Amino acid sequence: MPSLICDLEDLLAAWKAEARTFDACDMPASALAFRDCHRRLSALLDEHARHTAALTAELAAHEQQTQ
């Protein structure tokens, strides 16, 4: 979980940096920045979900072996 928090903090920092573009009223660049941040966040959460699913499967397999 700490790595997820660090990754989300990094993503938030990138989002804040891109927000300066929005503040300058450069709407097309802001739309691209938003889509990029959304894509990165989705990829990050998918990666952590796969990792969690793999750990759950390993634990279930281990429990079956010990019974």
Coordinates of C-alpha atoms in Angstrom, one line a residue:
M1 CA 0.0 0.0 0.0
P2 CA 2.8 2.5 0.7
S3 CA 4.0 2.1 -2.9
L4 CA 0.5 2.9 -4.2
I5 CA 0.4 6.0 -2.1
C6 CA 3.8 7.2 -3.4
D7 CA 2.7 6.5 -7.0
L8 CA -0.5 8.4 -6.5
E9 CA 1.4 11.3 -5.0
D10 CA 3.7 11.4 -8.0
L11 CA 0.7 11.3 -10.3
L12 CA -0.9 14.1 -8.3
A13 CA 2.2 16.2 -8.7
A14 CA 2.2 15.6 -12.5
W15 CA -1.5 16.6 -12.5
K16 CA -0.8 19.8 -10.7
A17 CA 2.0 20.7 -13.1
E18 CA -0.4 20.1 -16.0
A19 CA -3.0 22.3 -14.3
R20 CA -0.9 25.3 -15.1
T21 CA -1.7 24.7 -18.7
F22 CA -5.4 24.8 -17.9
D23 CA -4.9 28.0 -16.0
A24 CA -3.4 29.6 -19.1
C25 CA -6.7 28.7 -20.9
D26 CA -5.0 26.4 -23.4
M27 CA -8.0 24.1 -23.5
P28 CA -6.7 21.5 -26.1
A29 CA -3.5 21.0 -24.1
S30 CA -5.5 20.7 -20.9
A31 CA -7.8 18.1 -22.4
L32 CA -4.7 16.1 -23.5
A33 CA -3.2 16.4 -20.1
F34 CA -6.4 15.3 -18.4
R35 CA -6.6 12.2 -20.7
D36 CA -2.9 11.4 -20.0
C37 CA -3.4 11.7 -16.3
H38 CA -6.5 9.5 -16.5
R39 CA -4.6 6.9 -18.6
R40 CA -1.7 6.9 -16.1
L41 CA -4.0 6.5 -13.1
S42 CA -6.0 3.7 -14.7
A43 CA -2.8 1.9 -15.6
L44 CA -1.4 2.3 -12.1
L45 CA -4.6 1.0 -10.5
D46 CA -4.8 -1.9 -12.9
E47 CA -1.2 -2.8 -12.1
H48 CA -1.9 -2.8 -8.3
A49 CA -5.1 -4.8 -8.8
R50 CA -3.3 -7.5 -10.8
H51 CA -0.6 -7.6 -8.1
T52 CA -3.3 -8.0 -5.4
A53 CA -5.1 -10.7 -7.3
A54 CA -1.9 -12.6 -7.8
L55 CA -1.2 -12.4 -4.0
T56 CA -4.7 -13.6 -3.3
A57 CA -4.3 -16.5 -5.6
E58 CA -1.0 -17.5 -4.0
L59 CA -2.5 -17.4 -0.5
A60 CA -5.5 -19.5 -1.6
A61 CA -3.2 -22.1 -3.2
H62 CA -1.0 -22.2 -0.1
E63 CA -4.0 -22.7 2.1
Q64 CA -5.2 -25.6 0.0
Q65 CA -1.8 -27.2 0.2
T66 CA -1.7 -26.9 4.0
Q67 CA -5.1 -28.5 4.5

